Amino acid sequence: MLSVAFLGLGAIGRPIAKRISTAGFPLTVWNRTTDRAAAFARDIGVRHATSASAAAKDADVVITCLSTSLDVEQVLDGDLLAGLKRGATLLDCTSGDPATSRRIAGKLASKNVVFIDAPVSGGVRGADEGTLTVMCGGDARDLARVRPVIEAFGKKIVHCGPVGSGDAVKAMNQALLALTIWGTGEALVALSKLGVSANVALEVINASSGRSNASMNLFPERVLTRAFPRTFKLALLDKDARIAAQIARDERVPAPLTQLAADLCTLARTELGEEADHVEAVKVIEKWARAEVR
Ligand code: NDP
């Protein structure tokens, strides 16, 4: 059985790592804030290491799930690269950027280590349930070798193309997420002011052509309830939408909506702070309109 090191026990990293352990893969975890790794290791009954290289030393598959690709590169240039086993695979579940992923893959190739970008979608609940969508960039044969580990947390696993293409698909998906949250927010605030309740509006929209994951799940569960649980930071959605806008620019594709998604995320992040959840962006629309979604 492939041995696994998991680096980055944040909101989505923890449930992914838990599923890998539950599936029976020998697991060692590491986290920058060591106390988090120690607490997780105690709860789940796995080993934890105090450095990234110590965690990775004997691992066939090293999984990273950090905030950005630059964070992954920083850990790699720290002590991780020196600690990786020849022939190992670095599977990066960070929602990263293609250019940095390609640079990381180059550094790893010199040590005979394979890189696959493998960002995920489906949120913390999807990770808990093992139903994430995993979009992968890299060599198809390399992916086949580590697929059993991905199957511990992913239900739909798609090979998107060479290194960086998983990151690219994820970034574009996130720009669409930002746009549907913002658009649905504008629609429901305006309808609330007009006197149509959000429940009624969503009953119609969710049986009509304007529906989306935002209208079907995020608004009913998080906005109408005013629960706004903090599961995925707005700061991370901002990072994702900026990657999407950069890809469009690099490819010389006029993409005003993608750029707008990025700018709206940055604006909301500035307004609401680094800890706000992505769905809380709706609060900015409500503030401008001096009205709540009701
Ligand atoms: P969190 O902010 O909850 O956790 C971030 C993790 O990265 C922490 O373990 C943090 O360590 C670590 N980290 C950040 N910077 C560094 C660094 N320079 N060196 C070492 N470790 C670092 O983020 P999430 O878990 O929510 O997200 C992780 C990735 O997954 C992101 O790319 C995000 O976009 C993506 N994602 C998240 C989803 C979600 O629902 N939350 C859904 C899909 C994708 P420390 O504990 O020390 O701060």
mmCIF file of C-alpha atoms and ligand atoms in Angstrom:
data_model
loop_
_atom_site.group_PDB
_atom_site.id
_atom_site.type_symbol
_atom_site.label_atom_id
_atom_site.label_comp_id
_atom_site.label_asym_id
_atom_site.label_seq_id
_atom_site.Cartn_x
_atom_site.Cartn_y
_atom_site.Cartn_z
ATOM 1 C CA MET A 1 0.000 0.000 0.000
ATOM 2 C CA LEU A 2 1.271 3.480 -0.887
ATOM 3 C CA SER A 3 2.500 5.440 2.117
ATOM 4 C CA VAL A 4 1.320 9.033 2.310
ATOM 5 C CA ALA A 5 2.551 12.281 3.862
ATOM 6 C CA PHE A 6 -0.033 15.055 4.169
ATOM 7 C CA LEU A 7 1.178 18.645 4.491
ATOM 8 C CA GLY A 8 -1.334 21.393 5.335
ATOM 9 C CA LEU A 9 -4.114 20.674 7.797
ATOM 10 C CA GLY A 10 -6.378 23.645 7.082
ATOM 11 C CA ALA A 11 -10.169 23.659 6.667
ATOM 12 C CA ILE A 12 -10.155 21.306 3.671
ATOM 13 C CA GLY A 13 -6.854 19.540 4.390
ATOM 14 C CA ARG A 14 -8.065 18.005 7.638
ATOM 15 C CA PRO A 15 -11.055 16.076 6.229
ATOM 16 C CA ILE A 16 -9.048 14.964 3.173
ATOM 17 C CA ALA A 17 -6.250 13.643 5.394
ATOM 18 C CA LYS A 18 -8.780 11.918 7.624
ATOM 19 C CA ARG A 19 -10.281 10.067 4.660
ATOM 20 C CA ILE A 20 -6.850 8.924 3.500
ATOM 21 C CA SER A 21 -6.141 7.499 6.930
ATOM 22 C CA THR A 22 -9.577 5.870 7.160
ATOM 23 C CA ALA A 23 -8.982 4.217 3.762
ATOM 24 C CA GLY A 24 -6.000 2.456 5.347
ATOM 25 C CA PHE A 25 -3.018 4.296 3.823
ATOM 26 C CA PRO A 26 -0.127 4.658 6.299
ATOM 27 C CA LEU A 27 -0.157 8.409 6.979
ATOM 28 C CA THR A 28 2.186 11.005 8.473
ATOM 29 C CA VAL A 29 0.971 14.607 8.743
ATOM 30 C CA TRP A 30 2.705 17.973 9.045
ATOM 31 C CA ASN A 31 1.370 21.483 9.497
ATOM 32 C CA ARG A 32 3.220 24.818 9.769
ATOM 33 C CA THR A 33 1.464 25.513 13.070
ATOM 34 C CA THR A 34 2.683 22.364 14.791
ATOM 35 C CA ASP A 35 -0.011 22.250 17.489
ATOM 36 C CA ARG A 36 -2.644 21.690 14.791
ATOM 37 C CA ALA A 37 -0.784 18.682 13.431
ATOM 38 C CA ALA A 38 -0.277 17.263 16.924
ATOM 39 C CA ALA A 39 -3.990 17.650 17.776
ATOM 40 C CA PHE A 40 -5.072 16.124 14.452
ATOM 41 C CA ALA A 41 -2.640 13.209 14.807
ATOM 42 C CA ARG A 42 -3.924 12.524 18.322
ATOM 43 C CA ASP A 43 -7.592 12.637 17.247
ATOM 44 C CA ILE A 44 -7.157 10.433 14.170
ATOM 45 C CA GLY A 45 -4.426 8.161 15.480
ATOM 46 C CA VAL A 46 -1.695 8.884 12.911
ATOM 47 C CA ARG A 47 1.933 10.042 13.146
ATOM 48 C CA HIS A 48 2.867 13.697 12.921
ATOM 49 C CA ALA A 49 6.232 15.186 12.067
ATOM 50 C CA THR A 50 7.727 18.510 13.101
ATOM 51 C CA SER A 51 9.199 19.281 9.675
ATOM 52 C CA ALA A 52 7.915 18.825 6.131
ATOM 53 C CA SER A 53 10.987 16.800 5.138
ATOM 54 C CA ALA A 54 10.635 14.466 8.139
ATOM 55 C CA ALA A 55 6.988 13.819 7.193
ATOM 56 C CA ALA A 56 7.906 13.134 3.548
ATOM 57 C CA LYS A 57 11.050 11.089 4.069
ATOM 58 C CA ASP A 58 9.577 7.611 3.451
ATOM 59 C CA ALA A 59 6.376 8.604 1.652
ATOM 60 C CA ASP A 60 5.452 7.310 -1.811
ATOM 61 C CA VAL A 61 2.906 10.123 -2.161
ATOM 62 C CA VAL A 62 3.316 13.560 -0.585
ATOM 63 C CA ILE A 63 0.127 15.630 -0.628
ATOM 64 C CA THR A 64 0.234 19.392 -0.175
ATOM 65 C CA CYS A 65 -2.893 21.424 0.588
ATOM 66 C CA LEU A 66 -1.728 24.962 1.318
ATOM 67 C CA SER A 67 -3.210 28.379 0.550
ATOM 68 C CA THR A 68 -1.303 29.163 -2.657
ATOM 69 C CA SER A 69 1.227 27.638 -5.050
ATOM 70 C CA LEU A 70 3.810 30.111 -3.744
ATOM 71 C CA ASP A 71 3.316 28.621 -0.262
ATOM 72 C CA VAL A 72 3.949 25.147 -1.723
ATOM 73 C CA GLU A 73 7.106 26.407 -3.429
ATOM 74 C CA GLN A 74 8.251 28.032 -0.178
ATOM 75 C CA VAL A 75 7.858 24.745 1.715
ATOM 76 C CA LEU A 76 9.623 22.896 -1.109
ATOM 77 C CA ASP A 77 12.552 25.335 -1.098
ATOM 78 C CA GLY A 78 12.608 25.166 2.699
ATOM 79 C CA ASP A 79 13.433 21.599 3.620
ATOM 80 C CA LEU A 80 10.945 19.510 1.649
ATOM 81 C CA LEU A 81 12.877 19.073 -1.607
ATOM 82 C CA ALA A 82 15.860 17.620 0.230
ATOM 83 C CA GLY A 83 13.620 15.145 2.083
ATOM 84 C CA LEU A 84 11.680 13.681 -0.853
ATOM 85 C CA LYS A 85 12.271 10.065 -1.812
ATOM 86 C CA ARG A 86 13.362 9.433 -5.426
ATOM 87 C CA GLY A 87 10.401 8.143 -7.424
ATOM 88 C CA ALA A 88 7.860 9.745 -5.074
ATOM 89 C CA THR A 89 4.894 11.805 -6.295
ATOM 90 C CA LEU A 90 3.995 15.274 -5.040
ATOM 91 C CA LEU A 91 0.234 15.576 -5.394
ATOM 92 C CA ASP A 92 -0.706 19.221 -4.869
ATOM 93 C CA CYS A 93 -4.327 19.709 -3.788
ATOM 94 C CA THR A 94 -3.804 23.459 -3.369
ATOM 95 C CA SER A 95 -5.935 25.562 -5.724
ATOM 96 C CA GLY A 96 -2.783 26.788 -7.370
ATOM 97 C CA ASP A 97 -1.579 28.775 -10.338
ATOM 98 C CA PRO A 98 -0.323 27.013 -13.468
ATOM 99 C CA ALA A 99 2.919 28.980 -13.876
ATOM 100 C CA THR A 100 4.149 28.245 -10.351
ATOM 101 C CA SER A 101 3.049 24.607 -10.630
ATOM 102 C CA ARG A 102 5.115 24.209 -13.801
ATOM 103 C CA ARG A 103 8.129 25.743 -12.030
ATOM 104 C CA ILE A 104 7.656 23.373 -9.073
ATOM 105 C CA ALA A 105 7.387 20.402 -11.449
ATOM 106 C CA GLY A 106 10.732 21.438 -12.996
ATOM 107 C CA LYS A 107 12.447 21.569 -9.600
ATOM 108 C CA LEU A 108 11.049 18.145 -8.686
ATOM 109 C CA ALA A 109 12.054 16.531 -11.976
ATOM 110 C CA SER A 110 15.702 17.156 -11.098
ATOM 111 C CA LYS A 111 15.162 14.885 -8.062
ATOM 112 C CA ASN A 112 13.209 12.290 -10.014
ATOM 113 C CA VAL A 113 9.982 13.230 -8.230
ATOM 114 C CA VAL A 114 6.722 13.487 -10.169
ATOM 115 C CA PHE A 115 4.372 16.476 -9.769
ATOM 116 C CA ILE A 116 0.604 16.438 -10.259
ATOM 117 C CA ASP A 117 -1.588 19.473 -9.601
ATOM 118 C CA ALA A 118 -4.840 18.148 -8.171
ATOM 119 C CA PRO A 119 -7.076 20.916 -6.846
ATOM 120 C CA VAL A 120 -10.441 19.884 -5.490
ATOM 121 C CA SER A 121 -14.026 21.126 -5.533
ATOM 122 C CA GLY A 122 -16.937 20.221 -3.298
ATOM 123 C CA GLY A 123 -16.103 22.050 -0.097
ATOM 124 C CA VAL A 124 -15.534 20.773 3.413
ATOM 125 C CA ARG A 125 -18.718 18.690 3.243
ATOM 126 C CA GLY A 126 -17.558 17.005 0.031
ATOM 127 C CA ALA A 127 -14.213 16.278 1.683
ATOM 128 C CA ASP A 128 -15.938 14.797 4.761
ATOM 129 C CA GLU A 129 -18.055 12.572 2.537
ATOM 130 C CA GLY A 130 -15.294 11.661 0.075
ATOM 131 C CA THR A 131 -17.228 13.087 -2.861
ATOM 132 C CA LEU A 132 -14.831 15.791 -4.053
ATOM 133 C CA THR A 133 -14.223 16.498 -7.708
ATOM 134 C CA VAL A 134 -10.476 16.323 -8.323
ATOM 135 C CA MET A 135 -9.024 17.983 -11.434
ATOM 136 C CA CYS A 136 -5.555 16.777 -12.290
ATOM 137 C CA GLY A 137 -2.674 18.098 -14.366
ATOM 138 C CA GLY A 138 0.282 15.879 -15.190
ATOM 139 C CA ASP A 139 1.193 12.653 -16.946
ATOM 140 C CA ALA A 140 -1.716 10.178 -17.251
ATOM 141 C CA ARG A 141 0.424 7.187 -16.165
ATOM 142 C CA ASP A 142 1.680 9.062 -13.106
ATOM 143 C CA LEU A 143 -1.910 9.874 -12.219
ATOM 144 C CA ALA A 144 -2.960 6.222 -12.597
ATOM 145 C CA ARG A 145 -0.306 5.211 -10.044
ATOM 146 C CA VAL A 146 -1.635 7.525 -7.303
ATOM 147 C CA ARG A 147 -5.313 7.240 -8.226
ATOM 148 C CA PRO A 148 -6.116 4.838 -5.342
ATOM 149 C CA VAL A 149 -5.070 7.561 -2.869
ATOM 150 C CA ILE A 150 -7.187 10.193 -4.664
ATOM 151 C CA GLU A 151 -10.154 7.799 -4.624
ATOM 152 C CA ALA A 152 -10.088 7.970 -0.812
ATOM 153 C CA PHE A 153 -11.419 11.556 -1.024
ATOM 154 C CA GLY A 154 -12.531 12.098 -4.613
ATOM 155 C CA LYS A 155 -15.548 10.771 -6.456
ATOM 156 C CA LYS A 156 -15.035 12.418 -9.842
ATOM 157 C CA ILE A 157 -11.372 12.380 -10.847
ATOM 158 C CA VAL A 158 -10.608 14.071 -14.165
ATOM 159 C CA HIS A 159 -7.300 14.191 -16.014
ATOM 160 C CA CYS A 160 -7.336 17.718 -17.515
ATOM 161 C CA GLY A 161 -4.004 17.693 -19.354
ATOM 162 C CA PRO A 162 -0.354 18.514 -18.597
ATOM 163 C CA VAL A 163 0.922 20.079 -15.355
ATOM 164 C CA GLY A 164 -0.989 23.281 -14.554
ATOM 165 C CA SER A 165 -4.196 22.326 -16.336
ATOM 166 C CA GLY A 166 -5.916 21.167 -13.126
ATOM 167 C CA ASP A 167 -5.082 24.554 -11.596
ATOM 168 C CA ALA A 168 -6.410 26.356 -14.673
ATOM 169 C CA VAL A 169 -9.754 24.517 -14.678
ATOM 170 C CA LYS A 170 -10.147 25.105 -10.945
ATOM 171 C CA ALA A 171 -9.451 28.846 -11.291
ATOM 172 C CA MET A 172 -12.060 29.241 -14.023
ATOM 173 C CA ASN A 173 -14.590 27.278 -11.961
ATOM 174 C CA GLN A 174 -13.953 29.638 -9.067
ATOM 175 C CA ALA A 175 -14.453 32.736 -11.208
ATOM 176 C CA LEU A 176 -17.840 31.267 -12.180
ATOM 177 C CA LEU A 177 -18.603 30.615 -8.498
ATOM 178 C CA ALA A 178 -17.794 34.236 -7.625
ATOM 179 C CA LEU A 179 -19.987 35.525 -10.443
ATOM 180 C CA THR A 180 -22.973 33.363 -9.481
ATOM 181 C CA ILE A 181 -22.738 34.335 -5.809
ATOM 182 C CA TRP A 182 -22.559 38.016 -6.710
ATOM 183 C CA GLY A 183 -25.276 37.868 -9.369
ATOM 184 C CA THR A 184 -27.650 35.868 -7.188
ATOM 185 C CA GLY A 185 -26.998 38.305 -4.329
ATOM 186 C CA GLU A 186 -27.879 41.319 -6.477
ATOM 187 C CA ALA A 187 -31.048 39.627 -7.738
ATOM 188 C CA LEU A 188 -32.289 38.600 -4.287
ATOM 189 C CA VAL A 189 -31.529 41.938 -2.618
ATOM 190 C CA ALA A 190 -33.424 43.776 -5.376
ATOM 191 C CA LEU A 191 -36.355 41.343 -5.154
ATOM 192 C CA SER A 192 -36.426 41.619 -1.344
ATOM 193 C CA LYS A 193 -36.671 45.418 -1.633
ATOM 194 C CA LEU A 194 -39.450 45.010 -4.170
ATOM 195 C CA GLY A 195 -41.352 42.834 -1.698
ATOM 196 C CA VAL A 196 -40.713 39.348 -3.107
ATOM 197 C CA SER A 197 -39.295 37.091 -0.390
ATOM 198 C CA ALA A 198 -36.039 35.297 -1.093
ATOM 199 C CA ASN A 199 -37.718 31.936 -0.407
ATOM 200 C CA VAL A 200 -40.285 32.572 -3.110
ATOM 201 C CA ALA A 201 -37.684 33.950 -5.528
ATOM 202 C CA LEU A 202 -35.431 30.924 -5.021
ATOM 203 C CA GLU A 203 -38.349 28.532 -5.463
ATOM 204 C CA VAL A 204 -38.756 30.015 -8.952
ATOM 205 C CA ILE A 205 -35.077 30.488 -9.848
ATOM 206 C CA ASN A 206 -34.159 26.960 -8.753
ATOM 207 C CA ALA A 207 -36.788 25.576 -11.134
ATOM 208 C CA SER A 208 -35.669 27.962 -13.885
ATOM 209 C CA SER A 209 -32.680 28.820 -16.037
ATOM 210 C CA GLY A 210 -30.971 31.185 -13.575
ATOM 211 C CA ARG A 211 -30.178 28.434 -11.056
ATOM 212 C CA SER A 212 -26.665 27.581 -9.899
ATOM 213 C CA ASN A 213 -24.913 25.979 -6.965
ATOM 214 C CA ALA A 214 -25.128 29.404 -5.329
ATOM 215 C CA SER A 215 -28.910 29.606 -5.703
ATOM 216 C CA MET A 216 -29.562 25.920 -4.989
ATOM 217 C CA ASN A 217 -27.258 25.389 -2.027
ATOM 218 C CA LEU A 218 -25.289 28.377 -0.781
ATOM 219 C CA PHE A 219 -28.127 30.898 -0.478
ATOM 220 C CA PRO A 220 -30.724 28.575 1.119
ATOM 221 C CA GLU A 221 -28.223 27.078 3.574
ATOM 222 C CA ARG A 222 -26.072 30.060 4.416
ATOM 223 C CA VAL A 223 -27.669 33.405 3.483
ATOM 224 C CA LEU A 224 -31.380 32.879 4.207
ATOM 225 C CA THR A 225 -30.467 31.271 7.537
ATOM 226 C CA ARG A 226 -27.933 34.102 8.199
ATOM 227 C CA ALA A 227 -25.603 31.291 9.361
ATOM 228 C CA PHE A 228 -22.695 32.252 7.058
ATOM 229 C CA PRO A 229 -20.490 29.358 8.276
ATOM 230 C CA ARG A 230 -16.772 29.924 7.682
ATOM 231 C CA THR A 231 -15.739 26.977 5.506
ATOM 232 C CA PHE A 232 -13.915 28.614 2.572
ATOM 233 C CA LYS A 233 -12.260 31.987 2.936
ATOM 234 C CA LEU A 234 -13.225 34.881 0.693
ATOM 235 C CA ALA A 235 -9.471 35.622 0.587
ATOM 236 C CA LEU A 236 -8.957 32.248 -1.127
ATOM 237 C CA LEU A 237 -11.760 32.881 -3.637
ATOM 238 C CA ASP A 238 -10.119 36.243 -4.380
ATOM 239 C CA LYS A 239 -6.817 34.424 -5.002
ATOM 240 C CA ASP A 240 -8.597 31.947 -7.319
ATOM 241 C CA ALA A 241 -10.425 34.611 -9.351
ATOM 242 C CA ARG A 242 -7.138 36.539 -9.765
ATOM 243 C CA ILE A 243 -5.510 33.371 -11.152
ATOM 244 C CA ALA A 244 -8.406 33.003 -13.614
ATOM 245 C CA ALA A 245 -8.047 36.622 -14.774
ATOM 246 C CA GLN A 246 -4.279 36.158 -15.186
ATOM 247 C CA ILE A 247 -4.796 33.030 -17.313
ATOM 248 C CA ALA A 248 -7.191 34.928 -19.586
ATOM 249 C CA ARG A 249 -4.643 37.741 -19.936
ATOM 250 C CA ASP A 250 -1.799 35.286 -20.624
ATOM 251 C CA GLU A 251 -3.893 33.621 -23.321
ATOM 252 C CA ARG A 252 -4.905 37.006 -24.798
ATOM 253 C CA VAL A 253 -8.592 36.281 -24.255
ATOM 254 C CA PRO A 254 -10.706 39.368 -23.584
ATOM 255 C CA ALA A 255 -12.412 38.414 -20.307
ATOM 256 C CA PRO A 256 -14.056 41.433 -18.700
ATOM 257 C CA LEU A 257 -16.375 39.296 -16.539
ATOM 258 C CA THR A 258 -13.517 37.205 -15.163
ATOM 259 C CA GLN A 259 -11.625 40.400 -14.307
ATOM 260 C CA LEU A 260 -14.788 41.790 -12.712
ATOM 261 C CA ALA A 261 -15.143 38.632 -10.602
ATOM 262 C CA ALA A 262 -11.591 39.146 -9.360
ATOM 263 C CA ASP A 263 -12.133 42.843 -8.631
ATOM 264 C CA LEU A 264 -15.402 42.188 -6.764
ATOM 265 C CA CYS A 265 -13.693 39.528 -4.641
ATOM 266 C CA THR A 266 -10.834 41.899 -3.815
ATOM 267 C CA LEU A 267 -13.271 44.670 -2.961
ATOM 268 C CA ALA A 268 -15.311 42.394 -0.676
ATOM 269 C CA ARG A 269 -12.130 40.991 0.920
ATOM 270 C CA THR A 270 -10.944 44.535 1.712
ATOM 271 C CA GLU A 271 -14.347 45.326 3.198
ATOM 272 C CA LEU A 272 -14.846 42.109 5.219
ATOM 273 C CA GLY A 273 -11.311 41.032 6.151
ATOM 274 C CA GLU A 274 -9.107 37.958 5.813
ATOM 275 C CA GLU A 275 -11.241 35.589 7.905
ATOM 276 C CA ALA A 276 -14.597 36.208 6.148
ATOM 277 C CA ASP A 277 -16.240 33.314 4.313
ATOM 278 C CA HIS A 278 -16.720 33.611 0.545
ATOM 279 C CA VAL A 279 -20.525 33.723 0.828
ATOM 280 C CA GLU A 280 -20.283 36.727 3.156
ATOM 281 C CA ALA A 281 -19.535 38.786 0.013
ATOM 282 C CA VAL A 282 -23.338 39.095 -0.192
ATOM 283 C CA LYS A 283 -23.142 41.359 2.871
ATOM 284 C CA VAL A 284 -21.359 43.983 0.754
ATOM 285 C CA ILE A 285 -24.277 44.089 -1.706
ATOM 286 C CA GLU A 286 -26.674 44.321 1.251
ATOM 287 C CA LYS A 287 -24.676 47.206 2.718
ATOM 288 C CA TRP A 288 -24.702 49.118 -0.568
ATOM 289 C CA ALA A 289 -28.454 48.543 -0.953
ATOM 290 C CA ARG A 290 -29.241 49.147 2.727
ATOM 291 C CA ALA A 291 -31.381 46.001 2.576
ATOM 292 C CA GLU A 292 -31.004 42.337 3.506
ATOM 293 C CA VAL A 293 -31.888 39.219 1.543
ATOM 294 C CA ARG A 294 -35.106 38.164 3.264
HETATM 295 P P1 NDP B 1 -6.942 27.317 5.340
HETATM 296 O O1 NDP B 1 -6.660 28.767 5.347
HETATM 297 O O2 NDP B 1 -7.961 26.758 6.254
HETATM 298 O O3 NDP B 1 -5.562 26.509 5.618
HETATM 299 C C1 NDP B 1 -4.393 26.844 4.941
HETATM 300 C C2 NDP B 1 -3.328 25.812 5.249
HETATM 301 O O4 NDP B 1 -2.111 26.162 4.550
HETATM 302 C C3 NDP B 1 -2.953 25.743 6.733
HETATM 303 O O5 NDP B 1 -2.594 24.428 7.039
HETATM 304 C C4 NDP B 1 -1.738 26.689 6.805
HETATM 305 O O6 NDP B 1 -0.905 26.423 7.895
HETATM 306 C C5 NDP B 1 -1.058 26.312 5.516
HETATM 307 N N1 NDP B 1 -0.137 27.332 5.002
HETATM 308 C C6 NDP B 1 -0.461 28.521 4.426
HETATM 309 N N2 NDP B 1 0.653 29.162 4.051
HETATM 310 C C7 NDP B 1 1.694 28.355 4.361
HETATM 311 C C8 NDP B 1 3.104 28.460 4.208
HETATM 312 N N3 NDP B 1 3.682 29.538 3.631
HETATM 313 N N4 NDP B 1 3.873 27.455 4.660
HETATM 314 C C9 NDP B 1 3.307 26.362 5.229
HETATM 315 N N5 NDP B 1 2.002 26.198 5.410
HETATM 316 C C10 NDP B 1 1.200 27.192 4.976
HETATM 317 O O7 NDP B 1 -7.255 26.960 3.807
HETATM 318 P P2 NDP B 1 -8.152 25.756 3.233
HETATM 319 O O8 NDP B 1 -7.781 24.492 3.906
HETATM 320 O O9 NDP B 1 -9.554 26.187 3.196
HETATM 321 O O10 NDP B 1 -7.625 25.755 1.704
HETATM 322 C C11 NDP B 1 -6.434 25.100 1.300
HETATM 323 C C12 NDP B 1 -6.417 25.109 -0.234
HETATM 324 O O11 NDP B 1 -7.563 24.375 -0.718
HETATM 325 C C13 NDP B 1 -6.527 26.517 -0.832
HETATM 326 O O12 NDP B 1 -5.759 26.620 -2.004
HETATM 327 C C14 NDP B 1 -8.020 26.648 -1.142
HETATM 328 O O13 NDP B 1 -8.248 27.595 -2.167
HETATM 329 C C15 NDP B 1 -8.372 25.217 -1.532
HETATM 330 N N6 NDP B 1 -9.788 24.822 -1.360
HETATM 331 C C16 NDP B 1 -10.459 25.037 -0.180
HETATM 332 C C17 NDP B 1 -11.796 24.644 -0.052
HETATM 333 C C18 NDP B 1 -12.600 24.856 1.201
HETATM 334 O O14 NDP B 1 -13.826 24.595 1.166
HETATM 335 N N7 NDP B 1 -12.022 25.308 2.320
HETATM 336 C C19 NDP B 1 -12.505 24.007 -1.183
HETATM 337 C C20 NDP B 1 -11.676 23.768 -2.336
HETATM 338 C C21 NDP B 1 -10.381 24.179 -2.425
HETATM 339 P P3 NDP B 1 -1.226 27.075 9.344
HETATM 340 O O15 NDP B 1 -2.204 26.163 10.021
HETATM 341 O O16 NDP B 1 0.110 27.104 9.996
HETATM 342 O O17 NDP B 1 -1.765 28.462 9.083
#
